[in-house]
Coordinates of C-alpha atoms and ligand atoms in Angstrom, one line a residue:
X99 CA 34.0 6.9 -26.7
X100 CA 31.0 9.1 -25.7
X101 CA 31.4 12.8 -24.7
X102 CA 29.4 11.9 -22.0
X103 CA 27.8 9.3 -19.5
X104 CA 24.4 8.5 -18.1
X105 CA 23.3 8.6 -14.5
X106 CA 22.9 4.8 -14.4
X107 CA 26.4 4.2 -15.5
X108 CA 27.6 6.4 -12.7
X109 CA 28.9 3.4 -10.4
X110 CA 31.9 1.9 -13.2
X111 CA 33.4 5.8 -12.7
X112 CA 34.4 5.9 -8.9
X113 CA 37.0 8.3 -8.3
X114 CA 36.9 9.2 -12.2
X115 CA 36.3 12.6 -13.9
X116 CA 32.6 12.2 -16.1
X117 CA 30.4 14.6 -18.0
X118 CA 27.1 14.5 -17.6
X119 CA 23.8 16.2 -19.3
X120 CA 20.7 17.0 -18.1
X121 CA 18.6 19.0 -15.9
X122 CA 18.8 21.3 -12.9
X123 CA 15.6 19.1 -10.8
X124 CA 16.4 20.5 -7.6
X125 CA 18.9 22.6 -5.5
X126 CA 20.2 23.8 -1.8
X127 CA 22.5 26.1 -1.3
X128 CA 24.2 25.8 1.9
X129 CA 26.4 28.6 2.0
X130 CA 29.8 27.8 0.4
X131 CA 27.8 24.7 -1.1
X132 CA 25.6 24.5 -3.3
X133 CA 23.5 20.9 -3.7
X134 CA 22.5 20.0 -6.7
X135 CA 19.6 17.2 -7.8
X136 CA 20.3 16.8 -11.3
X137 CA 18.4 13.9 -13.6
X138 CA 19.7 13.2 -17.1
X139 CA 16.4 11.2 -18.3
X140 CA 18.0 7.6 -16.6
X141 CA 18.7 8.6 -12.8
X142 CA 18.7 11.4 -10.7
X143 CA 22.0 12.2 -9.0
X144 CA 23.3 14.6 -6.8
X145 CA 26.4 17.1 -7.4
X146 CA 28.0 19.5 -5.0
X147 CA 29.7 22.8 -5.8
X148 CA 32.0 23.9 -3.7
X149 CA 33.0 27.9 -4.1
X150 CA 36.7 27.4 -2.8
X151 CA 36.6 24.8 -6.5
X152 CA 35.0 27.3 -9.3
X153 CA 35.3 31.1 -10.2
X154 CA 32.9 33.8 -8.5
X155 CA 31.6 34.2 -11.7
X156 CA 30.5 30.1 -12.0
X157 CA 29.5 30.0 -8.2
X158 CA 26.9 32.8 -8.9
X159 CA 26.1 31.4 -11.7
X160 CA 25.0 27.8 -10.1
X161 CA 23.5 29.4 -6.8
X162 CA 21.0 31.3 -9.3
X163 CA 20.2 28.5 -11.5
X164 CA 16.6 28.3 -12.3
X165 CA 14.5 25.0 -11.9
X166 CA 14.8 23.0 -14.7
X167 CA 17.6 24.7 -16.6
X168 CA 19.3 22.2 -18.7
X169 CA 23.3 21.9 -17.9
X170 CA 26.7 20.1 -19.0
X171 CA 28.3 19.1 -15.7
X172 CA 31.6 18.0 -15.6
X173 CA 32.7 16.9 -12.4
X174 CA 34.7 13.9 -10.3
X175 CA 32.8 10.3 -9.2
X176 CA 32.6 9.5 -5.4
X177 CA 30.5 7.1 -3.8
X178 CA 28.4 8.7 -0.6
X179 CA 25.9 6.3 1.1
X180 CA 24.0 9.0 1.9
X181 CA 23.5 11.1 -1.6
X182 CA 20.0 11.6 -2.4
X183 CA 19.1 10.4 -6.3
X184 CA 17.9 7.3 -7.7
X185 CA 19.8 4.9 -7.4
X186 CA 21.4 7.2 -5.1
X187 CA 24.2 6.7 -3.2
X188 CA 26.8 8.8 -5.7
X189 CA 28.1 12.3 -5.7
X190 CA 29.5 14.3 -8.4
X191 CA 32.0 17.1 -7.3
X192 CA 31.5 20.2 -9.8
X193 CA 34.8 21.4 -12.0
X194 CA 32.5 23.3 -14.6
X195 CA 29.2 23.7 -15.3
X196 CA 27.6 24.9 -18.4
X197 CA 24.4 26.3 -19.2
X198 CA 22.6 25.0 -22.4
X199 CA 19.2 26.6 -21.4
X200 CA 18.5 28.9 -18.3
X201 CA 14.9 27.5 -17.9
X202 CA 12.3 30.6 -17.0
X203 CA 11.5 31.2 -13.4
X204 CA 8.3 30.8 -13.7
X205 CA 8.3 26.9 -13.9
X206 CA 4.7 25.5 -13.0
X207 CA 5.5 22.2 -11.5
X208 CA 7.6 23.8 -8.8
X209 CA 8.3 20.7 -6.3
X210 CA 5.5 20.3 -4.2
X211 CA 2.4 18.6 -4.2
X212 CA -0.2 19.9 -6.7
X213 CA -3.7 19.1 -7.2
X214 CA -4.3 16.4 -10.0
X215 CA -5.9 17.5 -12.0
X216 CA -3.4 20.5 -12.1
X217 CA -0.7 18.1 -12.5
X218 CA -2.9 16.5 -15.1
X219 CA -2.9 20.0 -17.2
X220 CA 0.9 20.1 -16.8
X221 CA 1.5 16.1 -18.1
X222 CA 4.1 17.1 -20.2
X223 CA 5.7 18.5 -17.3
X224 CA 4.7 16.2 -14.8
X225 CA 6.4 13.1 -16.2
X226 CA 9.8 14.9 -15.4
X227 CA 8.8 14.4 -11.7
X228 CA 10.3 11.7 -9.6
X229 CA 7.4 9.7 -8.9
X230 CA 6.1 9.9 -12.6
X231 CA 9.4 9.3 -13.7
X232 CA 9.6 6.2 -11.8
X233 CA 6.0 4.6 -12.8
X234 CA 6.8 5.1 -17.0
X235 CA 10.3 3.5 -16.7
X236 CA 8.2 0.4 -14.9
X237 CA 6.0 0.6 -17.7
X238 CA 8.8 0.5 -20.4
X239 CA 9.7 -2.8 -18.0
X240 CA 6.5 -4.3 -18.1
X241 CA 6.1 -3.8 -21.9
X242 CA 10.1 -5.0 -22.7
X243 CA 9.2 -8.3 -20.4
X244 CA 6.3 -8.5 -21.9
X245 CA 7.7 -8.9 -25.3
X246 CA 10.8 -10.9 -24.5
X247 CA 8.8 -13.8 -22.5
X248 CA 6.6 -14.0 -25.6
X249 CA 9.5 -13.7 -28.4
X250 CA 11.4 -16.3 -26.5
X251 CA 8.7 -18.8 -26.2
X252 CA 7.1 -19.2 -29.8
X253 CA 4.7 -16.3 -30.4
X254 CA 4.8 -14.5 -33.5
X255 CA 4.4 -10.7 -33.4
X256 CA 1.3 -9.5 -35.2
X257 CA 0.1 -6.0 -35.8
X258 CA -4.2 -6.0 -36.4
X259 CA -5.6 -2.8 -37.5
X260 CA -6.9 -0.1 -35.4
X261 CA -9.7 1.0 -38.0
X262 CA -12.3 -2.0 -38.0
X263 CA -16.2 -2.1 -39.2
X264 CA -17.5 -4.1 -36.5
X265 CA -17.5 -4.2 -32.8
X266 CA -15.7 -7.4 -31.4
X267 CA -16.5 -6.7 -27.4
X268 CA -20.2 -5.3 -27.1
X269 CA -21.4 -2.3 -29.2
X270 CA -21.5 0.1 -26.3
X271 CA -18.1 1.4 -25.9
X272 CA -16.8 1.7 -29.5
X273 CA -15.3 5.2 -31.2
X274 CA -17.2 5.4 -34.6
X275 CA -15.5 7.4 -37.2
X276 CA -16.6 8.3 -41.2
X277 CA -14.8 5.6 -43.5
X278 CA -14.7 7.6 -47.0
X279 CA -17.6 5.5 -49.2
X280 CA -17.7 2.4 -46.6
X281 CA -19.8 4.0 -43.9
X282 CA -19.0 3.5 -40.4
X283 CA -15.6 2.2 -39.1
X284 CA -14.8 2.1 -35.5
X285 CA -11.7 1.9 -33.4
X286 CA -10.6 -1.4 -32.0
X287 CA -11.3 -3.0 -28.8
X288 CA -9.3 -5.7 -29.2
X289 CA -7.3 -7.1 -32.3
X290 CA -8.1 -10.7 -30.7
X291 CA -11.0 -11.6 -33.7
X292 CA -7.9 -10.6 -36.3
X293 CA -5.6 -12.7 -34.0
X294 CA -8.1 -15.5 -34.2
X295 CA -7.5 -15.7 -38.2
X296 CA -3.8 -15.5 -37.7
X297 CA -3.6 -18.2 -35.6
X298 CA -4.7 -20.5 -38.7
X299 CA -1.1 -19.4 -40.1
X300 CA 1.4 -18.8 -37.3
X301 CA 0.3 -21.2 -34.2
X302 CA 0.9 -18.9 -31.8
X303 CA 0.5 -15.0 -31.5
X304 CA 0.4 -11.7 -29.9
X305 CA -0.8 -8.1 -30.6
X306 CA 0.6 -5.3 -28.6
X307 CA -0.9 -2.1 -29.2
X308 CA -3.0 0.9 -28.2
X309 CA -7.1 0.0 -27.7
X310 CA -10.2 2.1 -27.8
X311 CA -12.8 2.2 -25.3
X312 CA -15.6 4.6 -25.0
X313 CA -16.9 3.3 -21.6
X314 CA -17.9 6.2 -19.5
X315 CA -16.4 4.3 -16.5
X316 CA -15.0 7.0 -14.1
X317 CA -13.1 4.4 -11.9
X318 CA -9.3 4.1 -11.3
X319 CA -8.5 1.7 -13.2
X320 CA -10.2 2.6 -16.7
X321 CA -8.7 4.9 -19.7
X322 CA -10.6 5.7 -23.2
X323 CA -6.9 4.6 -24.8
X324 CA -5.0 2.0 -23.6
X325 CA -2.2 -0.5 -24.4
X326 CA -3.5 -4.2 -24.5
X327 CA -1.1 -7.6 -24.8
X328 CA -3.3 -9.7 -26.8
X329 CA -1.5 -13.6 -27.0
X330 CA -4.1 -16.2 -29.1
X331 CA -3.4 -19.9 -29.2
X332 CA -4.0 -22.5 -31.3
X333 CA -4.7 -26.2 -29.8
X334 CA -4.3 -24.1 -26.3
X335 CA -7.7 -25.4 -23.8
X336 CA -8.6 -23.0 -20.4
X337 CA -5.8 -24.9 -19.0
X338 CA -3.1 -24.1 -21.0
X339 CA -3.8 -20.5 -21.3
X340 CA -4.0 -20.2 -17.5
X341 CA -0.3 -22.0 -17.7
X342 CA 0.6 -19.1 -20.2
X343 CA -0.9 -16.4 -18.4
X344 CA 0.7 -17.4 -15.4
X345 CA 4.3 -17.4 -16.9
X346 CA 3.9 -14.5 -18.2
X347 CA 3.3 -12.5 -15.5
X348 CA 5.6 -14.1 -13.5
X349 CA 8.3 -13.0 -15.7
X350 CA 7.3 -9.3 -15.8
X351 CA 7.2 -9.3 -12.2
X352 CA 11.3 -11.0 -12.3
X353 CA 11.9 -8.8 -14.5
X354 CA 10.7 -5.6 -13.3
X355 CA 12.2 -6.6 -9.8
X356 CA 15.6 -6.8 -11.3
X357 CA 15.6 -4.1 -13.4
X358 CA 13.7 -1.6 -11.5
X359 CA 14.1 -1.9 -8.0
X360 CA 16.0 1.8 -7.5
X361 CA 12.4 3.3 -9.0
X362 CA 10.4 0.6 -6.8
X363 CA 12.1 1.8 -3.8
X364 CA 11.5 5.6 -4.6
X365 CA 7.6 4.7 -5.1
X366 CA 8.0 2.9 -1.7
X367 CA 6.7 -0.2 -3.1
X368 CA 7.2 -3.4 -0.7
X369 CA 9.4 -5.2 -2.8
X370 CA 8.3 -8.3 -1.0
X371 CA 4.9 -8.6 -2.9
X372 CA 6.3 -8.6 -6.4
X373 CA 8.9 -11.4 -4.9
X374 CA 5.8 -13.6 -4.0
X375 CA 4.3 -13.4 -8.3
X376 CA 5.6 -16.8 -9.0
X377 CA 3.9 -19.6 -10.6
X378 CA 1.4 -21.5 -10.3
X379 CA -1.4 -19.1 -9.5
X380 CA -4.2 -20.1 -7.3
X381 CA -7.5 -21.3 -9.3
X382 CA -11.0 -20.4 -8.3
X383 CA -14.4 -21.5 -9.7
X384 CA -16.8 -18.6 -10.5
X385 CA -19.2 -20.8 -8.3
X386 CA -17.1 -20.7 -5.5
X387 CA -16.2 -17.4 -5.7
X388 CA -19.7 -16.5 -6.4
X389 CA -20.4 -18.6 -3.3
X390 CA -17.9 -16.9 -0.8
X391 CA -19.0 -13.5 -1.9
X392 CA -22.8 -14.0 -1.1
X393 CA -21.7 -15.9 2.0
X394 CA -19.8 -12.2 3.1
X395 CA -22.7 -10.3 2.0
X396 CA -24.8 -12.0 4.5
X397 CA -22.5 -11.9 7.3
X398 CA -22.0 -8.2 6.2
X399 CA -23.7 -6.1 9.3
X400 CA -22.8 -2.5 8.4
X401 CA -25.7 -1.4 5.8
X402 CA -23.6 0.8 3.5
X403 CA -21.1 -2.3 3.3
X404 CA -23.7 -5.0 2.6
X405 CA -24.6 -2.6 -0.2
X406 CA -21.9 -2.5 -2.1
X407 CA -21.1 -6.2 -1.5
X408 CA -24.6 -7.0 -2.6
X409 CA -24.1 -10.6 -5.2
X410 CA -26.7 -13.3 -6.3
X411 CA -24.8 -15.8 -8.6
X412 CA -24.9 -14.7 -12.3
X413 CA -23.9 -11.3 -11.7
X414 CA -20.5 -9.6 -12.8
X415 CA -17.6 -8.9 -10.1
X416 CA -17.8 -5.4 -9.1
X417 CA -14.6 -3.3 -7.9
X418 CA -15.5 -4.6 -4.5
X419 CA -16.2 -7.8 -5.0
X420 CA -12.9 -8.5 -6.8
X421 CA -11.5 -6.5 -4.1
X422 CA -12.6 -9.2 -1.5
X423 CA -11.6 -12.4 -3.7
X424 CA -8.1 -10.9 -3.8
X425 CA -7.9 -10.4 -0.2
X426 CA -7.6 -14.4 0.0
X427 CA -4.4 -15.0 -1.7
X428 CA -1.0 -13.3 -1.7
X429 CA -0.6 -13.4 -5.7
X430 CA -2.9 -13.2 -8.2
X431 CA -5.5 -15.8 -8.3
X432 CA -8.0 -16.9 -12.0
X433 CA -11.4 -16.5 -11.3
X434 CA -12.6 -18.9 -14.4
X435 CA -16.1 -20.2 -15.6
X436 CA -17.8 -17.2 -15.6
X437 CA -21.7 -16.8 -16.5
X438 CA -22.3 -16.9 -20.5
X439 CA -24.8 -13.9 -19.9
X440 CA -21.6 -11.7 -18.7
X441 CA -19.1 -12.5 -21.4
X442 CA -18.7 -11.3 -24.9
X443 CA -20.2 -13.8 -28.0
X444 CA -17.0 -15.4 -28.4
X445 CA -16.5 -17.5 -25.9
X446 CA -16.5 -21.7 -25.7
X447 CA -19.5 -22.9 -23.4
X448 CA -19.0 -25.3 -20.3
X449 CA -19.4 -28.9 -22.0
X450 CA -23.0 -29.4 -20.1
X451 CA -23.4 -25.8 -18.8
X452 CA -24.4 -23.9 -21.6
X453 CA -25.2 -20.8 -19.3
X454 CA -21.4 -21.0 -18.0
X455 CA -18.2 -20.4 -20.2
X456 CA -14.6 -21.3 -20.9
X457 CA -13.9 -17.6 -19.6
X458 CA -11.1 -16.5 -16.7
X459 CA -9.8 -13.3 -15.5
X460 CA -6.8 -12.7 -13.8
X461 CA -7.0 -10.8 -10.5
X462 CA -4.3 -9.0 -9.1
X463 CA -3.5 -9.1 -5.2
X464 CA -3.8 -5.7 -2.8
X465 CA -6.9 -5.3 -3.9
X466 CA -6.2 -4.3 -7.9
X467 CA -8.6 -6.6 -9.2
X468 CA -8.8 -7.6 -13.2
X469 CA -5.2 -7.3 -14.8
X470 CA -5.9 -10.1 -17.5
X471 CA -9.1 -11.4 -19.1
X472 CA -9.1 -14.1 -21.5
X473 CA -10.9 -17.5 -22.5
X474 CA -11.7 -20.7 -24.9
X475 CA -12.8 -19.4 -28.1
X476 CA -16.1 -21.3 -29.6
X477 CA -14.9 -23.4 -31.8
X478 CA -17.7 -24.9 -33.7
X479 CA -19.6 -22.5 -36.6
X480 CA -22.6 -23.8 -35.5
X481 CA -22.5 -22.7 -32.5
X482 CA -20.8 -19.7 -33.2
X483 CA -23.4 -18.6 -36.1
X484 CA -26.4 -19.1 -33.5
X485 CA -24.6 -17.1 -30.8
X486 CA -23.9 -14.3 -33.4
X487 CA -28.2 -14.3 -34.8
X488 CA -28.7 -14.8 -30.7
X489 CA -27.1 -12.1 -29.7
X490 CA -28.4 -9.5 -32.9
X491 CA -25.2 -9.0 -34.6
X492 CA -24.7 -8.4 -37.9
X493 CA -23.6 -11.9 -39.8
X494 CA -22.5 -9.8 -43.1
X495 CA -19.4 -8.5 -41.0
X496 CA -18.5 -11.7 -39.3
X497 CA -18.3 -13.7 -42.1
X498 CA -14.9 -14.1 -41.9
X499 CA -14.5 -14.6 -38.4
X500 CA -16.7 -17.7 -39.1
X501 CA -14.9 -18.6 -42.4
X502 CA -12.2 -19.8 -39.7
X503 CA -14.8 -22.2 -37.6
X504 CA -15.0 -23.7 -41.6
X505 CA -11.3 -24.9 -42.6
X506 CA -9.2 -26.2 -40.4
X507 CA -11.3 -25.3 -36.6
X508 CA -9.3 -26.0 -33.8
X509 CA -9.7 -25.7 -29.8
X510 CA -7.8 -22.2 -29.2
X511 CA -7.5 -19.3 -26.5
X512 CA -6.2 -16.1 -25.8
X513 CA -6.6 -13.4 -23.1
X514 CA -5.9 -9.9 -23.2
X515 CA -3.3 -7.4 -20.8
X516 CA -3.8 -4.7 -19.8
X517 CA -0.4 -2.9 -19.8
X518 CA -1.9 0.3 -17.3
X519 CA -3.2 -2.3 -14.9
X520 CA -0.5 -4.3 -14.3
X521 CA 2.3 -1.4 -14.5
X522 CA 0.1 0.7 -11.5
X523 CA 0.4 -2.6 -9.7
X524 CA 3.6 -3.3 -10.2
X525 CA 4.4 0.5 -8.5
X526 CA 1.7 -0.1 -6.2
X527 CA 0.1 3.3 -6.8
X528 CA -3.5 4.7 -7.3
X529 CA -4.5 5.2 -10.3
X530 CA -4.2 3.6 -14.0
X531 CA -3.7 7.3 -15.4
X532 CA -0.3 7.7 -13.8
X533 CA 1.0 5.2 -16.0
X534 CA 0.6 6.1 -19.2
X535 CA 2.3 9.3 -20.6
X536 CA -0.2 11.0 -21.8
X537 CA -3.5 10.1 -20.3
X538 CA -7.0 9.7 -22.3
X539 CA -10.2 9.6 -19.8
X540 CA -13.5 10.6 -20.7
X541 CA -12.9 14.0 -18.9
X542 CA -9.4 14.4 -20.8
X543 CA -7.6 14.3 -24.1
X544 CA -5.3 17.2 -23.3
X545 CA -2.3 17.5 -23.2
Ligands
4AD185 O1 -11.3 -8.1 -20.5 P1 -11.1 -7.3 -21.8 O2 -12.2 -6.4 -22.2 O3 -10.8 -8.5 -22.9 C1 -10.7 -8.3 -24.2 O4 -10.8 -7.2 -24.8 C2 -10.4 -9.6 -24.9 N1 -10.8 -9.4 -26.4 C3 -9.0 -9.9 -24.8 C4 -8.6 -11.2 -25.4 O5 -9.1 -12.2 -25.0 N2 -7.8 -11.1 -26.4 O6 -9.7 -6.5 -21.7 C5 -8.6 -7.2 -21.4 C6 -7.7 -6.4 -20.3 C7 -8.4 -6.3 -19.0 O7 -8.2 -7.4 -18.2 C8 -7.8 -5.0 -18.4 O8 -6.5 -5.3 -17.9 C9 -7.5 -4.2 -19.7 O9 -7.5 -5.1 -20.8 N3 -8.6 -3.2 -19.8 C10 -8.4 -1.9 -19.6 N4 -7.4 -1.2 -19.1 C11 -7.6 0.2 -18.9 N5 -8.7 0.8 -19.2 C12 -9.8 0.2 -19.7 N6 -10.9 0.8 -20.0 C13 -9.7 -1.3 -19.9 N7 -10.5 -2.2 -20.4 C14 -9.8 -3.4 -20.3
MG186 MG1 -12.5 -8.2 -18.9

C-alpha cells in the first residue's frame, strides 16, 4: 500500500485517517484555527488545525508556515460542502504535520494578481497557481483524448523529424539552423509532407509533436513552438476528413468534460458550451462565407468597424472575420474551399475551379476562430510538379514528396491541430500562451 494518497482520491477515505504531501498554497489563521489550502500536484484541498488537537510547539509551527513550504500532513477525512479546493468539498483535520522544506519568505508569486508579463518571468512559478494549474491538466486532457480517439480508431503513431531541409508551409516563418556539411536545415512546420510518404505504408496516421514557427504574429492565439496533431489519410476525400475531424473533436470535448469538470468550474468555464461539441459540425462554403462577410461589411456603419471587417472574395479570414462566421453557430463550423492563392502548394484543386481548393479549416465557437486546418492533398505528379516550378520552389528537395504521386497515388487528406488552440478553448480563457508550460513568443524564450 502507498504511504500516502493523492488529493483526487480524497473522497474513497471519508471518516479515515490519510497522509498527504504537498504544498503549503494558502493559509488563514483564525485564532485557535488555522486553514490551510494545501495542493499535492492533483487537487487542492483544505486542512484545519485546531490548537486544542497539536502541541504549542506544532501550532506555532503551522501558523508561521511560509507560502509554499512543502509538508507531510497526516490528518482524518470529512466531507464539508463548503471546503474550498478543487474538487472541493473535503476537509482534512490535522494530527501532525511535518515540514520537508520551509519555503523562503520572500516567495514572488504571492497570491494576487500580477502583471503578465511578471507572471510570464516567474512561469516556473506561475504554473503552481490555481488557474494555470487548471488550464495544463486540460491540456494533458486534450492531448490523452487526442491520442486515445486516434489509437482506437486505426491510426498508426508516427514520429517525423524536427530537422528538415525544406520548408513544407511557405518559406517565411521557418527557423534555419547550420546542418554540419549539408548546409541549411530548418525546423519543422509540419511533419504532414513525411506523413504523406507514410501513408503509402500504414493507411492511416498521426504525428503529435512540438512545431516551429517563426511568424512575427503578435496575436493571442500564436506561439513560435507549439504542439500540432497531424492525422493523414489514405483513400480519405474533403468529406471524410471533415467526418474525422469532427469525431475527433467531439471526443476531446467528452472527454475533457468528464475528466475535468472540477478545473472547468474553477476557470468558470460554462460547461454548457463544451456539452453542445457534438457531431456533425455545420459546413460552410468559402463562397458563402465570403458572401456573408462582405454583406456585414457593407451594412457595417461605424467606420473603425467597417475597417477591420473590410473583405472582397479571395482574401484570407482575418481574426475578425472568423470572429463573425463563428458568431453563427453554437459549435464549431468548416469553412472549406478556400482560394488556391491563400493555401500552401499542396493542396487538391476544385475539379473545375482551379483557383479554389480541397482546403477546410475548423473554427471554433465564442469567437476562437481556426483550431484545425487541413485539406485534399494533390494527387497527381503532374499537377503537383507544375505547382511546385509555379510556385519557385526547389524540385531537388521535393523529389521525394513527388516520388509518392509516382507508385501507388491515391486521393488522401490530413489536417493539422493545434493543441494550444483547442486547450484555451476548451478553458475558455485568453490567450494561447497560458496553455502551454513554458511559453515561446517572439518576445520570449525565458524561462
Ligand atoms: O493551418 P496550419 O498551418 O496547417 C498545417 O501546418 C498543415 N500542414 C497541417 C496538416 O494539414 N497536416 O496549422 C494547423 C493548426 C492551426 O489550425 C492552428 O490550430 C495551429 O495548427 N497553429 C498554431 N497554433 C499556435 N501558434 C501558431 N503559430 C500556430 N500556427 C498554426
Ligand atoms: Mg491554417
Amino acid at each position: 500500500m502507498a504511504d500516502h494518497i493523492s488529493v483526487t482520491q480524497i473522497s474513497n477515505y471519508i471518516g479515515q485517517d490519510i497522509v498527504l504531501k504537498g504544498w503549503l498554497y494558502n493559509r488563514t489563521d483564525k485564532g485557535k484555527l488555522a486553514f490551510l489550502l494545501v495542493r499535492d500536484g492533483t487537487g487542492f484541498v483544505q486542512c484545519v488545525a485546531f490548537k486544542g488537537d497539536l502541541t504549542p510547539e506544532l501550532f506555532d509551527t503551522i501558523t508561521h508556515l511560509p507560502q509554499e513550504s512543502s509538508i507531510i500532513i497526516t490528518g482524518s477525512v470529512r466531507e464539508d460542502k463548503r471546503a474550498p479546493g478543487i474538487p472541493g468539498g473535503f476537509e482534512v483535520g490535522i494530527k501532525d504535520l511535518q515540514v520537508v522544506q520551509s519555503a523562503d519568505l520572500d516567495y514572488p508569486m504571492a497570491l494576487k494578481d500580477h502583471g503578465v508579463d511578471f507572471a510570464l518571468d516567474h512561469r516556473h512559478l506561475w504554473i503552481r497557481m490555481q488557474s494555470q494549474w487548471a488550464i495544463l491538466r486540460v491540456r494533458a486532457t486534450v492531448m490523452a483524448a487526442t491520442r486515445e480517439w486516434l489509437d482506437n480508431n486505426g491510426f498508426i503513431a508516427m514520429d517525423t523529424p524536427i530537422i528538415t531541409p525544406a520548408a513544407a508551409e511557405g518559406t517565411t516563418t521557418l527557423f534555419e539552423t547550420e546542418y554540419f556539411d549539408e548546409g541549411k536545415a530548418y525546423l519543422a512546420q509540419t511533419g504532414q509532407l513525411y506523413n504523406e510518404a507514410n501513408i503509402f505504408a500504414f493507411g492511416k496516421v498521426y504525428c503529435f509533436g512540438p512545431t516551429f514557427r517563426a511568424e512575427k504574429s503578435k496575436t493571442r492565439r500564436h506561439l513560435t513552438e507549439f504542439w500540432m496533431l497531424e492525422p493523414e489519410i489514405a483513400f480519405c476525400d474533403l468529406d471524410g476528413l471533415m467526418e474525422v475531424e469532427e469525431q475527433l473533436i467531439s471526443h476531446i470535448a467528452a472527454r475533457v468534460l468528464r475528466d475535468r469538470s472540477a478545473e472547468l468550474k474553477f476557470l468558470g468555464r460554462d460547461l454548457s458550451k463544451l456539452e453542445n461539441i457534438k457531431a456533425p459540425f455545420p459546413r460552410m462554403s468559402y463562397d458563402d462565407a465570403a458572401k456573408y462577410l462582405i454583406e456585414l461589411y457593407e451594412k457595417e456603419t461605424d467606420p473603425e468597424k467597417k475597417d477591420l471587417l473590410k473583405f472582397e472574395w479571395g482574401m484570407d479570414f482575418g481574426a475578425p472575420h472568423e470572429t463573425e462566421l463563428t458568431k453563427l453557430y453554437d459549435k464549431p463550423v468548416f469553412v472549406y474551399g478556400y482560394p488556391s492563392a491563400v493555401k500552401a502548394f499542396y493542396m487538391e484543386p476544385w475539379p473545375g475551379r482551379p483557383e479554389v481548393c480541397k482546403s477546410v479549416d475548423l473554427l471554433a465557437p465564442e469567437g476562437y476562430g481556426e483550431i484545425c486546418g487541413g485539406s485534399e492533398r494533390m494527387s497527381s505528379h503532374e499537377n503537383l510538379l507544375a505547382r511546385i516550378h509555379k510556385e519557385g520552389l526547389p524540385e531537388e528537395a521535393f523529389q521525394w514528396y513527388l516520388d509518392l504521386r509516382k507508385y501507388g497515388s491515391v486521393p488522401h487528406s490530413g489536417f493539422g491541430m493545434g493543441t494550444e488552440r483547442v486547450t484555451t478553448w476548451m478553458c475558455g480563457t485568453e490567450h494561447v500562451r497560458e496553455a502551454i508550460a513554458f511559453p515561446r513568443t517572439i518576445k520570449r524564450v525565458y524561462p
